[in-house]
XYZ file of C-alpha atoms in Angstrom:
634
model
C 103.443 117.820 83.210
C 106.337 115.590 84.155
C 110.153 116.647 84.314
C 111.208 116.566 80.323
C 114.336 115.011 81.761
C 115.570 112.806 84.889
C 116.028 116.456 86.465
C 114.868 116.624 90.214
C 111.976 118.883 91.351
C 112.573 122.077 92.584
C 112.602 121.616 96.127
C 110.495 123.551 98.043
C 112.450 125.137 101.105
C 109.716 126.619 103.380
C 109.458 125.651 106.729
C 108.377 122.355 107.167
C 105.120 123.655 109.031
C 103.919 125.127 106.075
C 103.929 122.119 104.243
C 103.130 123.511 100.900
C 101.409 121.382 98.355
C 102.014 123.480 95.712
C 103.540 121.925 92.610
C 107.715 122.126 92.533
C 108.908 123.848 89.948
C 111.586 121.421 87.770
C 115.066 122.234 88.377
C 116.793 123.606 84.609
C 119.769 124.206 85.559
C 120.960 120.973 86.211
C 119.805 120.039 82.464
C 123.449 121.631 81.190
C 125.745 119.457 83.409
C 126.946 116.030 82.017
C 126.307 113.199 83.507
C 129.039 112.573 86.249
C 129.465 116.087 86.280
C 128.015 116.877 89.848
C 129.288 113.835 91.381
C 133.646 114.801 90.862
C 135.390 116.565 92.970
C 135.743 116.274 96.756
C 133.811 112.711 96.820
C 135.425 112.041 93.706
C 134.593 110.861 90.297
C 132.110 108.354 89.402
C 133.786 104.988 88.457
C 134.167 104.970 85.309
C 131.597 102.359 82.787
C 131.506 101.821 79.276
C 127.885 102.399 79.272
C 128.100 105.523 81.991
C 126.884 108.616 80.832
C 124.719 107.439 78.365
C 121.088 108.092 78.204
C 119.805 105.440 75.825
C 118.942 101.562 76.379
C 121.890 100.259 75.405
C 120.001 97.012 75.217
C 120.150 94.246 72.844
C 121.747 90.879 73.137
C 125.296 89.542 73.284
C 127.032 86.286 72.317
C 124.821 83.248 73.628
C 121.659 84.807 74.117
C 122.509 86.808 77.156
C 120.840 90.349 76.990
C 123.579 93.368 77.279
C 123.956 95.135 80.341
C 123.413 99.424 80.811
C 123.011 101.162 84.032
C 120.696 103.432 82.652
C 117.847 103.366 79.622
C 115.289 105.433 78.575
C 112.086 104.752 76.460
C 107.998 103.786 76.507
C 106.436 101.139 77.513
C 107.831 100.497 80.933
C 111.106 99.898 82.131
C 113.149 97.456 84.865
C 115.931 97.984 86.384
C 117.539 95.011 88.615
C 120.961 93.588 89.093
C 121.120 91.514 86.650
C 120.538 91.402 82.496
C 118.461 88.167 82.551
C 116.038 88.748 85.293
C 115.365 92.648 83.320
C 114.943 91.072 80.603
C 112.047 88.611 82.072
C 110.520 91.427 83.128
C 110.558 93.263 80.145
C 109.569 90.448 78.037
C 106.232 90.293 80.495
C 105.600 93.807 79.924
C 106.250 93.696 75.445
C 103.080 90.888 76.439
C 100.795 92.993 78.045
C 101.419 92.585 81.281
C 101.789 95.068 83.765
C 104.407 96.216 86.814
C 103.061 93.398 89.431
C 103.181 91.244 86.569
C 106.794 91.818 85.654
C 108.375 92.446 88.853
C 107.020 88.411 89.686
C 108.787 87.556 86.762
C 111.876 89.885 87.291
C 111.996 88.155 90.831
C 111.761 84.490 89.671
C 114.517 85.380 87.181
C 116.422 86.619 90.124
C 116.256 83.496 92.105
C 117.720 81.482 88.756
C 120.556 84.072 88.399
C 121.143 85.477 91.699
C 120.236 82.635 94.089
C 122.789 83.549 96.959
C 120.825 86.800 97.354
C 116.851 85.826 96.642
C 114.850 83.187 95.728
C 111.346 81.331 96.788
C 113.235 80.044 100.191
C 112.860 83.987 101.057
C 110.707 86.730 101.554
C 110.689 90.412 100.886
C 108.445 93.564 100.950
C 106.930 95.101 97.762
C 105.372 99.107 97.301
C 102.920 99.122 94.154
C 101.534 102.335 93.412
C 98.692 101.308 91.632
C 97.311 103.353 88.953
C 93.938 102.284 89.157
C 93.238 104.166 92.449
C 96.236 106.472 92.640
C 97.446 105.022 96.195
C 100.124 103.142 97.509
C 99.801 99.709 98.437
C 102.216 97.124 100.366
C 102.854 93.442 100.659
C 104.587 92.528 103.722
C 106.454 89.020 102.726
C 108.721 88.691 105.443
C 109.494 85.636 107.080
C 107.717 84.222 110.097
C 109.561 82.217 112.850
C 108.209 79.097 113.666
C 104.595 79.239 116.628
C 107.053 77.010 118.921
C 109.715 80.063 119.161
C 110.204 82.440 122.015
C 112.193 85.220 123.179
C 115.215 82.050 124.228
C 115.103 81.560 120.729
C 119.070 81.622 120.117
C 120.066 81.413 123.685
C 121.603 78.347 125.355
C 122.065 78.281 129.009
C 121.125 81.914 129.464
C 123.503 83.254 127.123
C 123.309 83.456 123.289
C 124.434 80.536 120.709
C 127.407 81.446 118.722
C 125.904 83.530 115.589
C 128.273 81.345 112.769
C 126.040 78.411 113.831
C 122.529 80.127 113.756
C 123.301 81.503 110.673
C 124.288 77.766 109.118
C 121.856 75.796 110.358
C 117.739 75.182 110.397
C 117.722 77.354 113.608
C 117.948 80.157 111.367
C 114.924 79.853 108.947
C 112.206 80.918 109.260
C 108.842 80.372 107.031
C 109.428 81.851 103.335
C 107.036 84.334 102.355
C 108.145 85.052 98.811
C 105.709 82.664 97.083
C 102.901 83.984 98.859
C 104.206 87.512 98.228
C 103.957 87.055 94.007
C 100.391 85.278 94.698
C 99.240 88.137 97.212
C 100.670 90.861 94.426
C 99.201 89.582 91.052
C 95.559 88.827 92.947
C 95.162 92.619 93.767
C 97.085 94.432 90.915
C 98.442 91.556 88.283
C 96.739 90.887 84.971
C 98.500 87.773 84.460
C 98.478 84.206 86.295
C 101.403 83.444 87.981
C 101.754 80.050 86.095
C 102.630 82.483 82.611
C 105.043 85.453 85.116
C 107.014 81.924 85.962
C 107.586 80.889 81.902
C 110.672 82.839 81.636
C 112.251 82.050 84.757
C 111.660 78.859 83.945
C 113.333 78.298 80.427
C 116.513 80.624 82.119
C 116.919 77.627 84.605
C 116.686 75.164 82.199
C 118.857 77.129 79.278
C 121.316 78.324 82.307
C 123.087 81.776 83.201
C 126.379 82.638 81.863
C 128.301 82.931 85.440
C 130.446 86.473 86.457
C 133.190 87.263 88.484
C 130.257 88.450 90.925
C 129.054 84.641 91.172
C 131.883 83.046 91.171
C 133.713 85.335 93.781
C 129.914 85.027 96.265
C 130.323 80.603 95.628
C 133.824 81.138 96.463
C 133.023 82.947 99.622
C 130.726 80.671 100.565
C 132.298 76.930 98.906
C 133.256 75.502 102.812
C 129.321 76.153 103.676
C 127.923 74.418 100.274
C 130.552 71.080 100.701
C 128.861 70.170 103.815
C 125.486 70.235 102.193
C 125.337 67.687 99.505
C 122.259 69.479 97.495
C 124.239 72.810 98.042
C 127.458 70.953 96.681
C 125.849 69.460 93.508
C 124.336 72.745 92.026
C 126.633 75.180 92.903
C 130.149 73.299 93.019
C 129.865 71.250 89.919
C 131.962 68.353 89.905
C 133.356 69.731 93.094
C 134.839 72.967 91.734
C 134.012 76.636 91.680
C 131.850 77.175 88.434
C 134.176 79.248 86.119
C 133.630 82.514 84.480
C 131.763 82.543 81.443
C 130.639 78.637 81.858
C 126.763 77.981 81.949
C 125.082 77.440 85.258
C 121.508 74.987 84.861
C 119.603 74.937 87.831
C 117.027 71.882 86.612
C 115.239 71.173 89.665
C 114.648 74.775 90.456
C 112.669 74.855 86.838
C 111.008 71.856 87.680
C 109.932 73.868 90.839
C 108.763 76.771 89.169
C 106.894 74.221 86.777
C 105.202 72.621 89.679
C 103.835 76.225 91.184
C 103.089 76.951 87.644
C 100.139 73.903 87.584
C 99.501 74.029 91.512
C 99.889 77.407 92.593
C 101.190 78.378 95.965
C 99.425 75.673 97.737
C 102.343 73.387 96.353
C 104.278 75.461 98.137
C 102.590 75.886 101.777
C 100.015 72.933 101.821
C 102.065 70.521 99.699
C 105.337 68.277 99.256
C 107.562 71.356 98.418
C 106.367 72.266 102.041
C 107.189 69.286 103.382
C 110.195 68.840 102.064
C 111.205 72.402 103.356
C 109.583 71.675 106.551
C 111.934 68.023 106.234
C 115.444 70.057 105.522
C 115.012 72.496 108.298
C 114.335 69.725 110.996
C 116.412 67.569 110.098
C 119.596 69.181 107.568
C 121.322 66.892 105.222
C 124.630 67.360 106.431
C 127.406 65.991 104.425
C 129.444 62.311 106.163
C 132.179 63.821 107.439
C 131.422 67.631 107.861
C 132.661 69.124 111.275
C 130.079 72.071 111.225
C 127.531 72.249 113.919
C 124.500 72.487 112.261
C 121.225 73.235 114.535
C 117.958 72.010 113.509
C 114.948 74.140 113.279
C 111.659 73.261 114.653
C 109.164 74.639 111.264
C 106.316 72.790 111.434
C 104.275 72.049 108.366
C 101.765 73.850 110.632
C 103.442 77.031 110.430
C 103.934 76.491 106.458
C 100.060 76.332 106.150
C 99.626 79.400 108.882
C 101.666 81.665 106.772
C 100.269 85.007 105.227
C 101.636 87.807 103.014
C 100.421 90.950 104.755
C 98.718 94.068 103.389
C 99.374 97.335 104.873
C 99.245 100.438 104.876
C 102.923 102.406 103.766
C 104.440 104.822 105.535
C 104.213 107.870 104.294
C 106.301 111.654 104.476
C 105.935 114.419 102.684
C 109.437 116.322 101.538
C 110.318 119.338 99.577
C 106.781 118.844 98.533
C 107.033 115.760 97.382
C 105.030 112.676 99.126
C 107.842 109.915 99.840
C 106.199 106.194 100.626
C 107.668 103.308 102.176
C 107.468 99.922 103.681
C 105.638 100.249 107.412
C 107.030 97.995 110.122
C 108.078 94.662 109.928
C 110.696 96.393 108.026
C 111.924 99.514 109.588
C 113.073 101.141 106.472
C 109.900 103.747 105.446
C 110.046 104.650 109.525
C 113.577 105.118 109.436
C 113.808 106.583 105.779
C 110.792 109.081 106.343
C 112.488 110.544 110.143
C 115.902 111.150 108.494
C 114.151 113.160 105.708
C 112.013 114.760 108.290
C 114.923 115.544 110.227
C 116.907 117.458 106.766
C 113.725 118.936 105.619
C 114.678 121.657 108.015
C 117.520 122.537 105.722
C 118.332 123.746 102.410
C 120.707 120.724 101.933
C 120.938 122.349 97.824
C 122.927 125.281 99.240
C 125.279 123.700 101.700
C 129.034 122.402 100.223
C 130.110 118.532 100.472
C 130.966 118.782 103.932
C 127.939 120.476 105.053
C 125.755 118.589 103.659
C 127.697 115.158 104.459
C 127.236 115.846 108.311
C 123.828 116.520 108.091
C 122.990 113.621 106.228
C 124.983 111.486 108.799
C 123.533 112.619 111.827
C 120.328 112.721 110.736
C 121.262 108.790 110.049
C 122.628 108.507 113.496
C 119.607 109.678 114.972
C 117.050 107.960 113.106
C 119.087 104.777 113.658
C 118.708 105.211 117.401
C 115.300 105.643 117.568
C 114.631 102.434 115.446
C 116.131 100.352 117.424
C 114.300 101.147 120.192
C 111.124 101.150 119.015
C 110.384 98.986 115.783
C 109.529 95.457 115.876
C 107.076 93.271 114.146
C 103.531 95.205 114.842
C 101.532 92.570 114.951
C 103.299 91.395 118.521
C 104.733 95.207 119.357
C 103.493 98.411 120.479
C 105.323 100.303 117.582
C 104.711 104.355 116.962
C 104.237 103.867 113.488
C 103.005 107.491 113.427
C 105.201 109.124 116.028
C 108.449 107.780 114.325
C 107.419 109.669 110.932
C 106.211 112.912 112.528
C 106.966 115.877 112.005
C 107.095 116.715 115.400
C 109.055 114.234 116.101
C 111.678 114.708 113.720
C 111.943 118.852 114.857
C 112.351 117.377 118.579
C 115.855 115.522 117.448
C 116.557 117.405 114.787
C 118.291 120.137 117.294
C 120.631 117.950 118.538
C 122.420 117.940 115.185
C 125.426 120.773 114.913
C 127.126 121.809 112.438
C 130.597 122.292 114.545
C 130.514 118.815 116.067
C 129.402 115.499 115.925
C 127.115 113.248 118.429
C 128.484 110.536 120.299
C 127.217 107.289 119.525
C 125.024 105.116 120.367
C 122.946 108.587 120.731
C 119.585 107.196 122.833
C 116.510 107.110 121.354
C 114.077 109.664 121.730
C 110.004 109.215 122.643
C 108.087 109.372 119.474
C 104.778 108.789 121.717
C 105.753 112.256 123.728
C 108.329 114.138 121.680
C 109.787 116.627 124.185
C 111.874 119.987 122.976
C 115.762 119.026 122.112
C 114.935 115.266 122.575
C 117.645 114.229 123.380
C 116.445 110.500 125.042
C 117.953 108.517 128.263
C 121.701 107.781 127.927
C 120.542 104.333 130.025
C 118.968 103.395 126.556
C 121.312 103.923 124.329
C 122.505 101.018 121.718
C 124.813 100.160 118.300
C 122.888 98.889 115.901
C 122.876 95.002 115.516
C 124.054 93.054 112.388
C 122.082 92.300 109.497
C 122.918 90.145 106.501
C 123.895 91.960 103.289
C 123.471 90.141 100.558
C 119.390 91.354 99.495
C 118.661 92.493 95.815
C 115.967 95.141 94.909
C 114.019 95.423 91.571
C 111.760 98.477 90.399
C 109.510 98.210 87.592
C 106.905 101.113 85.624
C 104.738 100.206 83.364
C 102.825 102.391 80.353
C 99.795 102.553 82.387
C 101.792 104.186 84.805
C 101.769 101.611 87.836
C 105.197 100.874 89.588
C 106.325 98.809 91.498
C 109.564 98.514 93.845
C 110.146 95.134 95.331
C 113.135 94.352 97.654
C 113.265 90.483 98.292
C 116.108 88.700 100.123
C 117.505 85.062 102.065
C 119.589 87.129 104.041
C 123.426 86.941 104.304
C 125.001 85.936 100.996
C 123.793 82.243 100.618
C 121.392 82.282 102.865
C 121.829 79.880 105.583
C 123.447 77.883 103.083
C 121.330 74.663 103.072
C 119.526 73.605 99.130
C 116.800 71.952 99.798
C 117.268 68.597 98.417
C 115.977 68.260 94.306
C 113.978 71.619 94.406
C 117.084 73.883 93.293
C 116.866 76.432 95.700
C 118.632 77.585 98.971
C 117.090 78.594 102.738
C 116.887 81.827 104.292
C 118.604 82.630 107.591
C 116.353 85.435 108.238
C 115.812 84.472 111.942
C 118.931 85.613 112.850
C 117.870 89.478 111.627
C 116.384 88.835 115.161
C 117.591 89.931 118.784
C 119.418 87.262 120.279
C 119.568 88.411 123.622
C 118.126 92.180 124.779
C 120.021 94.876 122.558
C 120.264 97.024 126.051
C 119.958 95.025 129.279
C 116.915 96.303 131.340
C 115.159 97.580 128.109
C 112.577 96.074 126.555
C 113.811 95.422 122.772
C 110.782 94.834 120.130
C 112.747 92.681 118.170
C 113.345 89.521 120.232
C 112.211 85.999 118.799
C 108.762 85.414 119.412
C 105.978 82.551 117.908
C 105.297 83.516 114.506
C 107.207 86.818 114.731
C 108.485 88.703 112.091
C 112.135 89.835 112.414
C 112.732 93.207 112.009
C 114.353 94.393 108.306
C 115.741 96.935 107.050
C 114.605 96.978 103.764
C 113.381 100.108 102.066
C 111.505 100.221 98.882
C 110.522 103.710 98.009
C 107.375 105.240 95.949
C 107.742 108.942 95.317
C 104.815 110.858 93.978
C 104.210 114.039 93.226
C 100.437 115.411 93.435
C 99.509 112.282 93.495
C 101.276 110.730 90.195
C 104.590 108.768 90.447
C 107.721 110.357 89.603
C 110.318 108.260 91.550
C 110.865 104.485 93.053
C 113.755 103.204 94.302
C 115.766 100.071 96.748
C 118.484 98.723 97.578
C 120.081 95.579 99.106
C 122.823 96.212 101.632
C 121.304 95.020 105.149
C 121.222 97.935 107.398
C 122.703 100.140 105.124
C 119.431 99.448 102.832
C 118.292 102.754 104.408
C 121.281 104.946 104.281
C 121.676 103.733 100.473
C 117.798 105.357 99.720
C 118.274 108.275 101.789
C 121.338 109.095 100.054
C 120.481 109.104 96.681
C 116.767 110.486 97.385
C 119.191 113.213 98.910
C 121.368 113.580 96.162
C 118.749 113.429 93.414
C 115.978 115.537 95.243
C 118.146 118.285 97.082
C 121.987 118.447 95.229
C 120.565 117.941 92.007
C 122.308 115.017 90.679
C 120.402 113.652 87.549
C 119.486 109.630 88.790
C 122.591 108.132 87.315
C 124.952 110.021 89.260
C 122.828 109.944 92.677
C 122.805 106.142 92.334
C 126.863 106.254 91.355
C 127.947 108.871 94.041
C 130.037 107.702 96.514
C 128.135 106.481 99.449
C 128.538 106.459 103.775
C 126.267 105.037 105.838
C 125.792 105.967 109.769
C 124.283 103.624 111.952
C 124.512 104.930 115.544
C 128.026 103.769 115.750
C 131.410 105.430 116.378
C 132.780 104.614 113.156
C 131.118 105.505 109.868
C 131.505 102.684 106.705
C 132.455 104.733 103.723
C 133.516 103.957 100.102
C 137.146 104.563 98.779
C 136.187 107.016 96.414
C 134.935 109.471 99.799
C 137.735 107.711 102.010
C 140.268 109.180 99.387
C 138.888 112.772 99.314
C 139.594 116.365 100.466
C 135.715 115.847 102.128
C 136.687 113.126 104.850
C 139.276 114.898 106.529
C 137.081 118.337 106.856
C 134.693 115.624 108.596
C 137.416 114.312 110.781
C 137.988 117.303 112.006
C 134.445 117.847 112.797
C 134.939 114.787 114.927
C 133.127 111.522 112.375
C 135.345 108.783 112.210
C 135.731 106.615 109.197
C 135.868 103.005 107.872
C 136.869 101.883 104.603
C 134.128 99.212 102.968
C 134.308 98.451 99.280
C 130.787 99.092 98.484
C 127.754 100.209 99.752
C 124.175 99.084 98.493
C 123.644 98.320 95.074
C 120.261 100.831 94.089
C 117.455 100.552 91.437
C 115.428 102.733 90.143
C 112.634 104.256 88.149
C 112.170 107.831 87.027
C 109.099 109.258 85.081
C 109.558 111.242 82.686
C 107.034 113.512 79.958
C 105.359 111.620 76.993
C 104.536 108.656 78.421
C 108.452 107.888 79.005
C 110.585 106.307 81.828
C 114.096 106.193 82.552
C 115.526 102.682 84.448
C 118.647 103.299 86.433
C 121.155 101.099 88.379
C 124.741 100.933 89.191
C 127.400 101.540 87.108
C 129.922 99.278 89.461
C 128.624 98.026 92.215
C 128.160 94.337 92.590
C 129.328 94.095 88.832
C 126.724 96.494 87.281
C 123.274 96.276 87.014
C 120.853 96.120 84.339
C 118.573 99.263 83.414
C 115.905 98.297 80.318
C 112.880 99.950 78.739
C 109.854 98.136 76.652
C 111.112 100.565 73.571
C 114.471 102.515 73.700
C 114.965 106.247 72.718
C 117.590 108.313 73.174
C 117.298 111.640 75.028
């Protein structure tokens, strides 16, 4: 049987060599706290929501049409949980029809490129992890971007020395070749039981009804308004009549449902063999820069070669197994299940349950610090890199670094990255090799889904920095990706080879994380974030949180979050910046800087009976949206 609640497992503290299999026993005691409960006192208490604490759907519709928003629901039938009402509500409108979790995380997506265009959209690409109840395994779709077959490692370098990074993010340099189309075709041929023509329908009608906009939209046009003027098809949708679209006003995005429309009748081929390639292929070689604009603005070489050459990948996921517990995640391009599955492997030598904030806190960061230096080092895009896959999610690997963490002090970053291929005792790498982690854009989204058959699916997507690279393409409704410029400009560490320079048809490395956790063999967990780089210290937080201190799955996602990336200074919340906690850190030697927010996590939780409880933030990036098929309460 499942956990009758959103309770963790038991985790199972032997020695990581034993690697029991046995079944964890559910934790009970946690059952008698209140939600927030665990998450007060030294980090602080969770922010405060009208709908926080609750543990039914909360669902239903307000004024206009536009479906309520809860950060957590409970029920049968399936659930979604994304940022946004709207898109959860495509999604569970797919599922109330039959379909199943490919099905509605397509239309979950398309309804995120209508209502959150500045983070997602078909001018992207992504990575999905469907556990797939038909065979009990994990499956992946890599969808990440390629660059175009005339690229090489000079890529973003002029004159021997890199191109300022403000113009290859706005500009055609920057794109590379979408693979989110090709991801929903790839997903609902092996798992989907609808056509992608009916998981488009309610995208559709929400581009043609509009959104109502939020402070959250307005405040990401606003940030972004001086881009969008100097691109007239950027201007028109997004600045109507030359002004920032106001709160609670209705945004139409016409030619992106005329889009949808055409891929409805024509399929992806519209997309990769057709005009709406061509006219991609059109705006990134040549941009339609506004008369008058000062902005340098780089063209890209796409070809409509390298539109027809692209491929959504299959894979096999990475896998670990915890506490117990068998955690799966997205193999390289991305470097999130590598990264995500060392960390874990790195605290599975402790019983992070018994430690105090503090304790636990420093663990949790170095393990981060590590795990970020030996990514950096070693994961590229497979396809043109040697990358231990294996050796990065070893065991043995992870008990060769795991020494250097101490609970009296704190590593100096960049720590250097250790040898997955040859882990040595007390790896502690060659100070030569050591690097900070480079910049990566923020502004993803992440969407998990469940269904009643028990499938689930957890499906970052993304166009990089907020707004992508800023540039609409011209009457199809929908902004470019500046994905490219997740790439190495120049060598991370001069003299070392670094897997993630430009290359023909490369993929960049990402840090996206989507996250399948099952337990003999059945699904219990999935989980993502967006957040860039901090994608991975956003899951292994709250897998932390929820798996080892307990928290029920509201109050992991709410908790307040840091994230260690192999630098000297770790970003943290105000809610831990504002503690007791920070300062016993200090004085272990971390150093802190403020951020406003970190992430913004979905995710799934199954529970007994057939039930499944969505969860997303409270807060963070105004809220987001948890919804079930049909609501209970507890």
């Amino acid at each position: 049987m499942t956990p009758s609640s959103d309770d963790p497992p038991k985790p199972s503290h032997q020695a990581p060599a034993t690697r029991v299999r046995r079944r964890p026993a559910v934790r009970r005691a946690v059952a008698v706290l209140g939600t927030g409960a665990v998450v007060a006192g030294l980090l602080g208490a969770v922010p405060a929501s009208p709908h926080h604490g609750s543990h039914t759907a909360g669902q239903g519709s307000r004024g206009g049409g536009t479906p309520a928003k809860s950060p957590v629901a409970t029920g049968y039938g399936g659930a979604v949980s994304s940022v946004d009402a709207d898109a959860s509500a495509a999604g569970i409108k797919v599922l109330k029809n039959g379909g199943n979790a490919a099905d509605a995380a397509v239309a979950t997506a398309a309804a995120l490129g209508v209502t959150e265009p500045y983070s997602a959209g078909i001018g992207g690409g992504g990575y999905l992890v469907y556990y797939n109840a038909a065979d009990g395994k994990v499956h992946t779709v890599d969808g990440r971007e390629t660059a175009p077959r005339s690229a090489d490692k000079h890529l973003f370098t002029e004159d021997g020395k890199p191109i300022p990074f403000a113009e290859a993010v706005t500009s055609g340099l920057g794109v590379g070749t979408p693979g989110t189309p090709a991801t929903w075709e790839k997903a609902l041929r092996a798992f989907g039981t609808k056509s992608l023509a009916q998981t488009l329908r309610p995208a559709t009608k929400l581009a043609k009804r509009g959104f109502t906009v939020d402070e959250t939209f307005r405040k990401q046009t606003a940030d972004n308004q001086d881009r969008f003027r100097d691109f007239p098809a950027s201007a028109e949708l997004f600045l109507p009549g030359g002004k920032l679209p106001e709160v609670g006003s209705t945004l139409k995005n016409p030619d992106l449902a005329r889009t949808y429309q055409q891929l409805a009748r024509k399929g992806t081929k519209a997309f990769y063999r057709g005009e709406l390639g061509r006219d991609i292929v059109r705006t990134v070689r040549k941009p339609p820069v506004a008369k008058g604009a000062e902005r340098t603005v780089r063209p890209g070489d796409m070809t409509v070669r390298d539109m027809r050459a692209y491929e959504a990948l299959s894979q096999q996921p990475t896998r670990t197994s915890y506490r117990g517990l068998d955690v799966y995640g997205m193999a390289p391009s991305s470097s999130g299940g590598t990264t995500v599955a060392e960390a874990l492997n790195i605290l599975e030598r402790g019983d992070l349950g018994s430690l105090g904030e503090k304790e636990y806190l420093h663990r949790y960061l170095e393990a981060s610090r590590i795990a970020f230096a030996d990514r950096g080092r070693w994961v590229g895009d497979p396809a043109q890199e040697d990358v231990p896959t294996r050796g990065l999610t070893s065991q043995r690997f992870a008990d060769a670094r795991a020494c250097l963490i101490d609970d009296g002090k704190v590593l100096e970053s960049p720590v250097p990255p250790g040898d997955p291929r040859d882990p040595r005792e007390c790896e502690r790498g060659d100070a030569d090799q050591a690097a900070p982690t480079s910049y990566e854009g923020e502004n993803t989204t992440h969407l998990t889904v469940a269904d009643k058959w028990g499938n689930v699916a957890a499906y970052t997507l993304t166009i990089e920095q907020t707004g992508g690279s800023g540039i609409t393409v011209p009457g199809r409704g929908f902004l470019l990706n500046n994905e490219l410029t997740d790439f190495s400009f120049v060598p991370v560490t001069p003299g070392v080879h670094d897997p993630n320079l430009p290359g023909p048809g490369k993929r960049p490395r990402s840090s996206m994380a989507p996250t399948v956790v099952l337990e003999r063999g059945e699904p219990v967990l999935a989980l993502g974030s967006p957040g860039g780089s901090t994608i991975i210290t956003t899951v292994l937080q709250t897998l932390t949180n929820h798996l080892d201190r307990g928290m029920p799955l509201l109050d992991a996602i709410a908790a307040p979050r840091a994230s260690q990336r192999n630098s000297a200074r770790t970003d943290a919340e105000p809610a831990l910046m504002d503690s007791r906690v920070r300062r016993q850190l200090e004085a272990l030697g971390h150093s802190f800087k403020e951020t406003a927010e970190i992430g913004a996590a979905t995710a799934v939780r199954r529970l007994d009976g057939g039930r499944w409880r969505a969860a997303a933030e409270p807060e963070r990036r105004g809220g987001g949206s948890a919804m079930v098929v049909r609501p209970t309460g507890r």
